């Protein structure tokens, strides 16, 4: 009975996971492959030093994790290092990505995917987390098609070129990030910018989850893939054209 | 195929969950029931204000969550409010407790359950999280059978009556809690106290998870059950005896 | 003449001192005695390590100090360690308790004794003072008959279940505790909560005195009596009944 | 009996009080009188605004306090405003000066009076206390005959022209001032500079007492007498000579 | 005579200024021109909003300033906005760039130009200065030919991929940036990394000058040219080749 | 041509430099000479230790710098140590004083010279800069003829006896000093106190320049001339009369 109970509790968040592994995050495979090579390896051999902890060989990983990794890599063109680094602890890997998936890969309420990435960037720079800042500012550039906003937010979100709703969103996210005592005043400020209490939960949950993620990245000295640094900086059409003719 | 993939990824962490719901956390049902009443309700009606967000009626919750709640309550004597508060978002509820379960309900490496609770208390007081401090200091009192150590740690872990290994453990947990940049020096200090790198991960993962939990508790203004305040303060045998025989 | 002058200056604050030594602070002697034993000793021998500095033998102390200690112990059931620790410097002992007595043992203006203890707890936790937090939260539980409010304030007075007047009182006490520059705005906020300028002085004087006390406790590594941890947590009537039948 | 007990407890610290009121703190009456006038008044009328709280008329003050004030003024040439400001609360006035007297007006152990003043200045500037910085830097200039050291300490004691023992003394005083958790390492550092544990108590007690005093000065917005600003800046012999011959 | 004196004092630092205006800072004119257009204007009309203060028309500027601007623009491909923004105050403009030129445009001692830019980036991110971080990380990418190091330093120089000498250099620069009291220990740490006292002066002078610059940028809300965001991110040879063949 | 260009760019800010070297800053030569001697030397020999870096012999300095020094000394009665210390780097010396001169030696807009000195003192004490606090509080005493205001500001400008416009000025200067993100709200607060945007620039430029100066003083461990400590403390007329009879 307990087994039945638990399998229901952890029923697969299927549709979102599909979204997680969809190729929309990354440029086409060809372009990415061109940029790859320095740190990751395409074979089954263990990758370069991207963590303070050992990275398991694929052959030693549980099959469900390998399968997920391969799908992410095939769709996105490269495998973000966080998958490799956290696979050191398979059970925690599963819990981490199930939670991540639940919070990040959706456009619900008034938060777009770009908004969620902006929250990650603003809070992760506060926490000085190299991996999260570099990788999620790349995702923000792609989702928002704005190649410079995150660079501004990384330096100082207070004078970045933000819309008022974005500023209110980040003000609240930063309050959560700093672990301020949240009061009714916080919710009022959000309401004035058009966010209701469910949006507040969404903002806070992303900020809270990355409070955890940033600390795991510090623990492991997780290094971002080189691909992330330039992702989304150059207008896609051009680069695609250039990279594309040979494919 | 994808469904097959995902079900494998999120295969139930069965043995630990049994541990989570085991009655070992709490005093016997009778003693707890005597202390209950002010904030929780034994029926299916919605509980008192313990969160800034609405608490769903049991009848509106997914069956797997209700089943888990009932098992926890029947074993522990009362249902910790965190279950009620987070059930506002069932999918996040599942991810939260799967992760929690993975980190807290085990005695692995060199970390006992009491050690894990001590980490939670030391980091949660830094974050001024009412729910986590009150509930996890209760759990620490029970696991450690030390009724005053957590009260000391809550005020100032630096001059609490800690063993050197506990101090080293908390020093590292606090570095993670503050989101310090973790360096090799941190691992050396842990090694001198007998902890290896896997223990370091365990310590950091607990501190990181509660960096998230504390922020969710601030978001929801989560209030601890009254039962937690006195749990484990009075020696169990005696109180049981007194409460048990004639009364 | 000078002697005459000085004796007038330091005329005994008699009525309050009686109050200081009244038994109202502590539970009945019997119950306390049962809880005692681990750290203090009932005989004239020097007590256990409760201070970084030596604790004088009673026989070596000035008679007036011994007499005070004995009266406090006989009324309260045990002698709070602060008396023992500070007796290392008899002249400072006298000045400390004369001042303490002047500020704490009275219900004047709009401040009850419970209010004064609440100020001590809120400011002492800011200063991470183990002795003062543990002992004065016990006194607050007794005076206020509220067994959990101080546990909340210790974690975070900003979201504790405080009345607006208590919150205004603690906001001001914390400003004094942090040594903020006090402005007219502070007094206006107090007025809105019903406190006049004499109340403001009372609040500030308590906060200022414990700014000193907390630092003396850190100097001496003063440890709280074990009795304080549970004092006032369990409803008095019951415990009295239980403890009382033999008396 | 209680009265007998209390009178013994608060027996007058006679010899030191004589020291407190001795003229050694201040320049000769004549020189000081020349500098006076703007803020204090020589008659019994209430003085100018030197406090946020009312200053009592002398005729309304207890006789012992008036007598002390007159002796201090006659010996020092002017009455420091702290006497006027705190006389608003006669009982606290008595406790404050008894304690002050116990800590400050003596050369015991390895701490000179100048050392004690230096501690007051270094900690009071940390607390941004106008009254204590201005008045006690004046006292330091007089005791130490060093007219510029306190100006250096006020800006930054870390690069002031201090002897190693003075630096160690201030390092410890600042740890107490900041309410750091005091550890054995602090005492070792003091020992290396020649201070034993009784000296440590003396240093800490002064720093702790002024933690209180600074906060009372902030409460009352206590303003320093104008005389203090220049006291001890000009070599005494010369100025006396100059001022003296014509008088 | 005074005029003679002053002209000698401010004799033109000629050779360095030539260096300042040399084209080595920027990509070729053609490539830059392609990226330009959104914020600056090639004509003499006033530019877009890049400052909180008005930007003078070229025709209203002193001739020497116009001449310098035109030379910088012709060599670098675009005119960095700092020239436009500070020209609001011509006299301060001259002093600022004379000083800047003295500190930045040289390879002396053990500091390369890339080192100097790294110092600017590390200190300017501490000061959250958008203009300086974005523009000087571009310059660092060009000088160092390392396209990602500054992105790392912007997030957290403590775990960036720095050589030990770079880390020592930045540790010292940050001490100056934070306005720490500089001690002999700082110089010893630099010596261990191979820097002598003249290098220390160079490092500190750059950090100090940008302590000023960052604050001027905050005053004026100075916005970086769009060109800076991508400068040096894409390997020059390749991009030139690609862009070049068709033109 | 370049030489022509540069000579125009750095055309001598003649009139102001005359002001810099005017004797108005300092007391008459005679009085100052009397106070001198301990640290500086009147001959061409190198002075006492006033810097961590070597002080060049006059004979080794460029003639324009010597000429300026001599003029400053002859007018002011002594040569402020900043001239000696910075002459270690002649080119930076020239840039520093040209900039300094541009910002400090004028009464423009709504800022008097005394206002500018007040800004220097308030920001330099925040930065704990011994040289700047001691020397510029002396200059403020002279310009303002207020012998005690700076001593108040040094301790705590928040409760100093400042006019509302001075307070608004220092609030803004401190925001710049702390490197806060400057917003429109800052300018509104200044406007309410009568300052326009050009005044804001003046205030900020002084605060920013001393952000640099303070850090250079920390680098060099620059020590103030003894003369500065008492300058302006004693009413000038009297001292002039005394010193003056021979003139």
PDB file of N, CA, C and O in Angstrom, chain E residues 5-6 8-12 17 21 52-53 64 67 88-89 91-92 94 98 102 176-177 182 184 187 197-198 201-202 208 215, chain F residues 5-6 8-12 17 21 52-53 64 67 88-89 91-92 94 98 102 176-177 182 184 187 197-198 201-202 215:
ATOM      1  N   UNK E   5      54.562  79.651 -14.294  1.00  0.00           N
ATOM      2  CA  UNK E   5      54.632  78.560 -13.320  1.00  0.00           C
ATOM      3  C   UNK E   5      53.583  77.502 -13.632  1.00  0.00           C
ATOM      4  O   UNK E   5      53.868  76.296 -13.679  1.00  0.00           O
ATOM      5  N   UNK E   6      52.390  77.952 -13.851  1.00  0.00           N
ATOM      6  CA  UNK E   6      51.294  77.013 -14.036  1.00  0.00           C
ATOM      7  C   UNK E   6      51.436  76.257 -15.345  1.00  0.00           C
ATOM      8  O   UNK E   6      51.172  75.056 -15.415  1.00  0.00           O
ATOM      9  N   UNK E   8      53.993  75.340 -16.681  1.00  0.00           N
ATOM     10  CA  UNK E   8      54.965  74.261 -16.479  1.00  0.00           C
ATOM     11  C   UNK E   8      54.343  73.114 -15.690  1.00  0.00           C
ATOM     12  O   UNK E   8      54.553  71.950 -15.970  1.00  0.00           O
ATOM     13  N   UNK E   9      53.582  73.502 -14.678  1.00  0.00           N
ATOM     14  CA  UNK E   9      52.979  72.468 -13.839  1.00  0.00           C
ATOM     15  C   UNK E   9      52.103  71.550 -14.683  1.00  0.00           C
ATOM     16  O   UNK E   9      52.123  70.333 -14.529  1.00  0.00           O
ATOM     17  N   UNK E  10      51.348  72.168 -15.543  1.00  0.00           N
ATOM     18  CA  UNK E  10      50.428  71.359 -16.330  1.00  0.00           C
ATOM     19  C   UNK E  10      50.926  71.136 -17.748  1.00  0.00           C
ATOM     20  O   UNK E  10      50.182  71.224 -18.691  1.00  0.00           O
ATOM     21  N   UNK E  11      52.195  70.827 -17.828  1.00  0.00           N
ATOM     22  CA  UNK E  11      52.717  70.570 -19.163  1.00  0.00           C
ATOM     23  C   UNK E  11      52.068  69.288 -19.710  1.00  0.00           C
ATOM     24  O   UNK E  11      51.871  68.323 -18.971  1.00  0.00           O
ATOM     25  N   UNK E  12      51.772  69.320 -20.956  1.00  0.00           N
ATOM     26  CA  UNK E  12      50.983  68.227 -21.541  1.00  0.00           C
ATOM     27  C   UNK E  12      51.661  66.858 -21.436  1.00  0.00           C
ATOM     28  O   UNK E  12      52.805  66.703 -21.854  1.00  0.00           O
ATOM     29  N   UNK E  17      48.890  60.660 -24.061  1.00  0.00           N
ATOM     30  CA  UNK E  17      47.623  61.013 -24.686  1.00  0.00           C
ATOM     31  C   UNK E  17      47.538  60.452 -26.085  1.00  0.00           C
ATOM     32  O   UNK E  17      46.468  60.058 -26.543  1.00  0.00           O
ATOM     33  N   UNK E  21      44.460  58.005 -27.450  1.00  0.00           N
ATOM     34  CA  UNK E  21      43.639  58.144 -28.642  1.00  0.00           C
ATOM     35  C   UNK E  21      44.003  57.144 -29.735  1.00  0.00           C
ATOM     36  O   UNK E  21      43.448  57.167 -30.808  1.00  0.00           O
ATOM     37  N   UNK E  52      21.920  61.823 -17.167  1.00  0.00           N
ATOM     38  CA  UNK E  52      20.908  62.620 -16.492  1.00  0.00           C
ATOM     39  C   UNK E  52      21.144  64.118 -16.730  1.00  0.00           C
ATOM     40  O   UNK E  52      20.227  64.927 -16.546  1.00  0.00           O
ATOM     41  N   UNK E  53      22.334  64.472 -17.116  1.00  0.00           N
ATOM     42  CA  UNK E  53      22.663  65.880 -17.387  1.00  0.00           C
ATOM     43  C   UNK E  53      22.675  66.109 -18.890  1.00  0.00           C
ATOM     44  O   UNK E  53      22.902  65.168 -19.664  1.00  0.00           O
ATOM     45  N   UNK E  64      39.373  72.401 -28.112  1.00  0.00           N
ATOM     46  CA  UNK E  64      40.306  71.317 -27.760  1.00  0.00           C
ATOM     47  C   UNK E  64      39.570  70.035 -27.401  1.00  0.00           C
ATOM     48  O   UNK E  64      40.038  68.934 -27.690  1.00  0.00           O
ATOM     49  N   UNK E  67      38.218  68.468 -30.634  1.00  0.00           N
ATOM     50  CA  UNK E  67      39.305  67.861 -31.386  1.00  0.00           C
ATOM     51  C   UNK E  67      39.679  66.503 -30.789  1.00  0.00           C
ATOM     52  O   UNK E  67      39.889  65.520 -31.520  1.00  0.00           O
ATOM     53  N   UNK E  88      29.932  68.068 -20.246  1.00  0.00           N
ATOM     54  CA  UNK E  88      29.043  69.051 -19.596  1.00  0.00           C
ATOM     55  C   UNK E  88      29.840  70.014 -18.723  1.00  0.00           C
ATOM     56  O   UNK E  88      29.414  71.135 -18.466  1.00  0.00           O
ATOM     57  N   UNK E  89      30.976  69.569 -18.249  1.00  0.00           N
ATOM     58  CA  UNK E  89      31.852  70.406 -17.426  1.00  0.00           C
ATOM     59  C   UNK E  89      33.249  70.375 -18.031  1.00  0.00           C
ATOM     60  O   UNK E  89      34.101  69.553 -17.625  1.00  0.00           O
ATOM     61  N   UNK E  91      36.059  71.975 -17.814  1.00  0.00           N
ATOM     62  CA  UNK E  91      37.284  72.016 -17.011  1.00  0.00           C
ATOM     63  C   UNK E  91      37.492  70.697 -16.273  1.00  0.00           C
ATOM     64  O   UNK E  91      38.620  70.195 -16.176  1.00  0.00           O
ATOM     65  N   UNK E  92      36.399  70.157 -15.751  1.00  0.00           N
ATOM     66  CA  UNK E  92      36.527  68.874 -15.060  1.00  0.00           C
ATOM     67  C   UNK E  92      36.832  67.752 -16.062  1.00  0.00           C
ATOM     68  O   UNK E  92      37.579  66.820 -15.746  1.00  0.00           O
ATOM     69  N   UNK E  94      38.715  68.038 -18.650  1.00  0.00           N
ATOM     70  CA  UNK E  94      40.167  68.046 -18.898  1.00  0.00           C
ATOM     71  C   UNK E  94      40.925  67.381 -17.748  1.00  0.00           C
ATOM     72  O   UNK E  94      41.841  66.592 -17.957  1.00  0.00           O
ATOM     73  N   UNK E  98      43.037  63.863 -18.113  1.00  0.00           N
ATOM     74  CA  UNK E  98      44.474  63.946 -17.868  1.00  0.00           C
ATOM     75  C   UNK E  98      44.889  62.911 -16.815  1.00  0.00           C
ATOM     76  O   UNK E  98      45.909  62.223 -16.945  1.00  0.00           O
ATOM     77  N   UNK E 102      46.969  59.347 -17.299  1.00  0.00           N
ATOM     78  CA  UNK E 102      48.187  59.119 -16.526  1.00  0.00           C
ATOM     79  C   UNK E 102      48.201  57.719 -15.917  1.00  0.00           C
ATOM     80  O   UNK E 102      49.261  57.110 -15.748  1.00  0.00           O
ATOM     81  N   UNK E 176      41.547  48.532  -1.386  1.00  0.00           N
ATOM     82  CA  UNK E 176      41.521  49.975  -1.652  1.00  0.00           C
ATOM     83  C   UNK E 176      40.097  50.405  -1.999  1.00  0.00           C
ATOM     84  O   UNK E 176      39.598  51.422  -1.504  1.00  0.00           O
ATOM     85  N   UNK E 177      39.446  49.628  -2.807  1.00  0.00           N
ATOM     86  CA  UNK E 177      38.071  49.932  -3.233  1.00  0.00           C
ATOM     87  C   UNK E 177      37.143  50.075  -2.027  1.00  0.00           C
ATOM     88  O   UNK E 177      36.341  51.000  -1.956  1.00  0.00           O
ATOM     89  N   UNK E 182      44.977  50.410   4.934  1.00  0.00           N
ATOM     90  CA  UNK E 182      46.040  49.627   4.300  1.00  0.00           C
ATOM     91  C   UNK E 182      47.198  49.459   5.292  1.00  0.00           C
ATOM     92  O   UNK E 182      47.623  50.419   5.934  1.00  0.00           O
ATOM     93  N   UNK E 184      50.963  47.067   6.429  1.00  0.00           N
ATOM     94  CA  UNK E 184      52.134  46.407   5.850  1.00  0.00           C
ATOM     95  C   UNK E 184      51.789  44.999   5.362  1.00  0.00           C
ATOM     96  O   UNK E 184      52.392  44.500   4.412  1.00  0.00           O
ATOM     97  N   UNK E 187      51.075  44.871   1.756  1.00  0.00           N
ATOM     98  CA  UNK E 187      52.248  44.944   0.870  1.00  0.00           C
ATOM     99  C   UNK E 187      52.992  43.609   0.845  1.00  0.00           C
ATOM    100  O   UNK E 187      53.530  43.211  -0.185  1.00  0.00           O
ATOM    101  N   UNK E 197      56.398  47.867  -4.297  1.00  0.00           N
ATOM    102  CA  UNK E 197      55.585  48.977  -3.775  1.00  0.00           C
ATOM    103  C   UNK E 197      55.141  49.959  -4.855  1.00  0.00           C
ATOM    104  O   UNK E 197      54.123  50.637  -4.695  1.00  0.00           O
ATOM    105  N   UNK E 198      55.915  50.040  -5.927  1.00  0.00           N
ATOM    106  CA  UNK E 198      55.475  50.917  -7.016  1.00  0.00           C
ATOM    107  C   UNK E 198      54.288  50.293  -7.746  1.00  0.00           C
ATOM    108  O   UNK E 198      53.361  50.998  -8.152  1.00  0.00           O
ATOM    109  N   UNK E 201      51.303  51.013  -5.682  1.00  0.00           N
ATOM    110  CA  UNK E 201      50.777  52.359  -5.940  1.00  0.00           C
ATOM    111  C   UNK E 201      49.938  52.350  -7.217  1.00  0.00           C
ATOM    112  O   UNK E 201      48.834  52.919  -7.250  1.00  0.00           O
ATOM    113  N   UNK E 202      50.452  51.704  -8.261  1.00  0.00           N
ATOM    114  CA  UNK E 202      49.707  51.658  -9.526  1.00  0.00           C
ATOM    115  C   UNK E 202      48.334  51.009  -9.344  1.00  0.00           C
ATOM    116  O   UNK E 202      47.312  51.522  -9.804  1.00  0.00           O
ATOM    117  N   UNK E 208      41.541  53.708  -6.865  1.00  0.00           N
ATOM    118  CA  UNK E 208      41.086  54.969  -6.268  1.00  0.00           C
ATOM    119  C   UNK E 208      40.452  55.869  -7.321  1.00  0.00           C
ATOM    120  O   UNK E 208      39.421  56.500  -7.081  1.00  0.00           O
ATOM    121  N   UNK E 215      31.429  56.855  -9.018  1.00  0.00           N
ATOM    122  CA  UNK E 215      30.489  57.774  -8.369  1.00  0.00           C
ATOM    123  C   UNK E 215      30.010  58.862  -9.336  1.00  0.00           C
ATOM    124  O   UNK E 215      28.849  59.290  -9.280  1.00  0.00           O
TER     125      UNK E 215
ATOM    126  N   UNK F   5      47.125  70.399 -29.923  1.00  0.00           N
ATOM    127  CA  UNK F   5      45.841  69.937 -29.407  1.00  0.00           C
ATOM    128  C   UNK F   5      45.881  69.748 -27.903  1.00  0.00           C
ATOM    129  O   UNK F   5      45.017  70.211 -27.153  1.00  0.00           O
ATOM    130  N   UNK F   6      46.918  69.077 -27.470  1.00  0.00           N
ATOM    131  CA  UNK F   6      47.012  68.754 -26.055  1.00  0.00           C
ATOM    132  C   UNK F   6      47.235  69.988 -25.204  1.00  0.00           C
ATOM    133  O   UNK F   6      46.669  70.139 -24.125  1.00  0.00           O
ATOM    134  N   UNK F   8      46.138  72.761 -25.678  1.00  0.00           N
ATOM    135  CA  UNK F   8      44.846  73.434 -25.510  1.00  0.00           C
ATOM    136  C   UNK F   8      43.983  72.688 -24.498  1.00  0.00           C
ATOM    137  O   UNK F   8      43.314  73.292 -23.676  1.00  0.00           O
ATOM    138  N   UNK F   9      44.000  71.375 -24.614  1.00  0.00           N
ATOM    139  CA  UNK F   9      43.174  70.598 -23.693  1.00  0.00           C
ATOM    140  C   UNK F   9      43.553  70.889 -22.250  1.00  0.00           C
ATOM    141  O   UNK F   9      42.705  71.058 -21.384  1.00  0.00           O
ATOM    142  N   UNK F  10      44.840  70.963 -22.031  1.00  0.00           N
ATOM    143  CA  UNK F  10      45.279  71.160 -20.647  1.00  0.00           C
ATOM    144  C   UNK F  10      45.722  72.583 -20.383  1.00  0.00           C
ATOM    145  O   UNK F  10      46.721  72.819 -19.742  1.00  0.00           O
ATOM    146  N   UNK F  11      44.958  73.485 -20.891  1.00  0.00           N
ATOM    147  CA  UNK F  11      45.335  74.879 -20.659  1.00  0.00           C
ATOM    148  C   UNK F  11      45.200  75.174 -19.176  1.00  0.00           C
ATOM    149  O   UNK F  11      44.255  74.721 -18.515  1.00  0.00           O
ATOM    150  N   UNK F  12      46.110  75.922 -18.674  1.00  0.00           N
ATOM    151  CA  UNK F  12      46.189  76.126 -17.218  1.00  0.00           C
ATOM    152  C   UNK F  12      44.933  76.770 -16.627  1.00  0.00           C
ATOM    153  O   UNK F  12      44.504  77.815 -17.086  1.00  0.00           O
ATOM    154  N   UNK F  17      44.099  78.446  -9.618  1.00  0.00           N
ATOM    155  CA  UNK F  17      45.335  78.045  -8.960  1.00  0.00           C
ATOM    156  C   UNK F  17      45.882  79.159  -8.097  1.00  0.00           C
ATOM    157  O   UNK F  17      46.454  78.922  -7.036  1.00  0.00           O
ATOM    158  N   UNK F  21      46.702  78.824  -4.048  1.00  0.00           N
ATOM    159  CA  UNK F  21      47.926  79.148  -3.331  1.00  0.00           C
ATOM    160  C   UNK F  21      47.802  80.417  -2.506  1.00  0.00           C
ATOM    161  O   UNK F  21      48.759  80.877  -1.917  1.00  0.00           O
ATOM    162  N   UNK F  52      54.185  56.281   3.762  1.00  0.00           N
ATOM    163  CA  UNK F  52      54.767  54.948   3.594  1.00  0.00           C
ATOM    164  C   UNK F  52      55.727  54.943   2.401  1.00  0.00           C
ATOM    165  O   UNK F  52      56.589  54.064   2.308  1.00  0.00           O
ATOM    166  N   UNK F  53      55.589  55.892   1.512  1.00  0.00           N
ATOM    167  CA  UNK F  53      56.450  55.983   0.331  1.00  0.00           C
ATOM    168  C   UNK F  53      57.487  57.073   0.557  1.00  0.00           C
ATOM    169  O   UNK F  53      57.267  58.003   1.340  1.00  0.00           O
ATOM    170  N   UNK F  64      58.591  72.908 -11.722  1.00  0.00           N
ATOM    171  CA  UNK F  64      57.233  73.458 -11.565  1.00  0.00           C
ATOM    172  C   UNK F  64      56.597  73.029 -10.255  1.00  0.00           C
ATOM    173  O   UNK F  64      55.853  73.791  -9.629  1.00  0.00           O
ATOM    174  N   UNK F  67      58.254  74.981  -7.394  1.00  0.00           N
ATOM    175  CA  UNK F  67      57.784  76.363  -7.388  1.00  0.00           C
ATOM    176  C   UNK F  67      56.401  76.468  -6.740  1.00  0.00           C
ATOM    177  O   UNK F  67      56.128  77.361  -5.937  1.00  0.00           O
ATOM    178  N   UNK F  88      55.882  62.122  -4.917  1.00  0.00           N
ATOM    179  CA  UNK F  88      56.538  60.865  -5.288  1.00  0.00           C
ATOM    180  C   UNK F  88      56.209  60.492  -6.735  1.00  0.00           C
ATOM    181  O   UNK F  88      56.969  59.767  -7.380  1.00  0.00           O
ATOM    182  N   UNK F  89      55.097  60.936  -7.213  1.00  0.00           N
ATOM    183  CA  UNK F  89      54.668  60.663  -8.590  1.00  0.00           C
ATOM    184  C   UNK F  89      54.303  61.992  -9.248  1.00  0.00           C
ATOM    185  O   UNK F  89      53.117  62.406  -9.238  1.00  0.00           O
ATOM    186  N   UNK F  91      53.773  63.230 -12.197  1.00  0.00           N
ATOM    187  CA  UNK F  91      52.695  63.374 -13.189  1.00  0.00           C
ATOM    188  C   UNK F  91      51.329  63.244 -12.519  1.00  0.00           C
ATOM    189  O   UNK F  91      50.394  63.986 -12.835  1.00  0.00           O
ATOM    190  N   UNK F  92      51.214  62.299 -11.575  1.00  0.00           N
ATOM    191  CA  UNK F  92      49.935  62.156 -10.872  1.00  0.00           C
ATOM    192  C   UNK F  92      49.693  63.352  -9.951  1.00  0.00           C
ATOM    193  O   UNK F  92      48.555  63.777  -9.770  1.00  0.00           O
ATOM    194  N   UNK F  94      50.483  66.396 -10.602  1.00  0.00           N
ATOM    195  CA  UNK F  94      49.907  67.479 -11.415  1.00  0.00           C
ATOM    196  C   UNK F  94      48.432  67.242 -11.690  1.00  0.00           C
ATOM    197  O   UNK F  94      47.600  68.145 -11.593  1.00  0.00           O
ATOM    198  N   UNK F  98      45.407  69.617 -10.241  1.00  0.00           N
ATOM    199  CA  UNK F  98      44.584  70.319 -11.233  1.00  0.00           C
ATOM    200  C   UNK F  98      43.106  70.007 -10.985  1.00  0.00           C
ATOM    201  O   UNK F  98      42.249  70.902 -11.027  1.00  0.00           O
ATOM    202  N   UNK F 102      40.146  72.467  -9.450  1.00  0.00           N
ATOM    203  CA  UNK F 102      38.929  72.708 -10.214  1.00  0.00           C
ATOM    204  C   UNK F 102      37.682  72.568  -9.335  1.00  0.00           C
ATOM    205  O   UNK F 102      36.679  73.246  -9.546  1.00  0.00           O
ATOM    206  N   UNK F 176      26.557  59.647  -2.347  1.00  0.00           N
ATOM    207  CA  UNK F 176      27.629  59.509  -3.333  1.00  0.00           C
ATOM    208  C   UNK F 176      28.819  58.780  -2.702  1.00  0.00           C
ATOM    209  O   UNK F 176      29.405  57.869  -3.291  1.00  0.00           O
ATOM    210  N   UNK F 177      29.149  59.174  -1.499  1.00  0.00           N
ATOM    211  CA  UNK F 177      30.286  58.573  -0.786  1.00  0.00           C
ATOM    212  C   UNK F 177      30.109  57.061  -0.652  1.00  0.00           C
ATOM    213  O   UNK F 177      31.053  56.289  -0.853  1.00  0.00           O
ATOM    214  N   UNK F 182      22.189  56.596  -7.522  1.00  0.00           N
ATOM    215  CA  UNK F 182      21.552  57.916  -7.398  1.00  0.00           C
ATOM    216  C   UNK F 182      20.269  57.923  -8.233  1.00  0.00           C
ATOM    217  O   UNK F 182      20.269  57.491  -9.382  1.00  0.00           O
ATOM    218  N   UNK F 184      16.213  59.953  -9.029  1.00  0.00           N
ATOM    219  CA  UNK F 184      15.558  61.264  -9.083  1.00  0.00           C
ATOM    220  C   UNK F 184      15.167  61.739  -7.681  1.00  0.00           C
ATOM    221  O   UNK F 184      15.127  62.944  -7.416  1.00  0.00           O
ATOM    222  N   UNK F 187      17.606  64.042  -6.186  1.00  0.00           N
ATOM    223  CA  UNK F 187      17.601  65.413  -6.696  1.00  0.00           C
ATOM    224  C   UNK F 187      16.416  66.203  -6.147  1.00  0.00           C
ATOM    225  O   UNK F 187      16.526  67.402  -5.883  1.00  0.00           O
ATOM    226  N   UNK F 197      20.467  71.187 -10.004  1.00  0.00           N
ATOM    227  CA  UNK F 197      21.239  70.037 -10.485  1.00  0.00           C
ATOM    228  C   UNK F 197      22.724  70.351 -10.660  1.00  0.00           C
ATOM    229  O   UNK F 197      23.558  69.442 -10.595  1.00  0.00           O
ATOM    230  N   UNK F 198      23.020  71.602 -10.914  1.00  0.00           N
ATOM    231  CA  UNK F 198      24.442  71.944 -11.011  1.00  0.00           C
ATOM    232  C   UNK F 198      25.087  71.907  -9.628  1.00  0.00           C
ATOM    233  O   UNK F 198      26.243  71.495  -9.478  1.00  0.00           O
ATOM    234  N   UNK F 201      25.792  68.351  -8.917  1.00  0.00           N
ATOM    235  CA  UNK F 201      27.050  67.907  -9.540  1.00  0.00           C
ATOM    236  C   UNK F 201      28.238  68.360  -8.682  1.00  0.00           C
ATOM    237  O   UNK F 201      29.160  67.576  -8.424  1.00  0.00           O
ATOM    238  N   UNK F 202      28.193  69.608  -8.241  1.00  0.00           N
ATOM    239  CA  UNK F 202      29.307  70.105  -7.413  1.00  0.00           C
ATOM    240  C   UNK F 202      29.489  69.262  -6.151  1.00  0.00           C
ATOM    241  O   UNK F 202      30.607  68.865  -5.797  1.00  0.00           O
ATOM    242  N   UNK F 215      41.408  57.203  -0.429  1.00  0.00           N
ATOM    243  CA  UNK F 215      42.049  55.920  -0.726  1.00  0.00           C
ATOM    244  C   UNK F 215      43.544  56.106  -0.984  1.00  0.00           C
ATOM    245  O   UNK F 215      44.362  55.241  -0.620  1.00  0.00           O
TER     246      UNK F 215
END
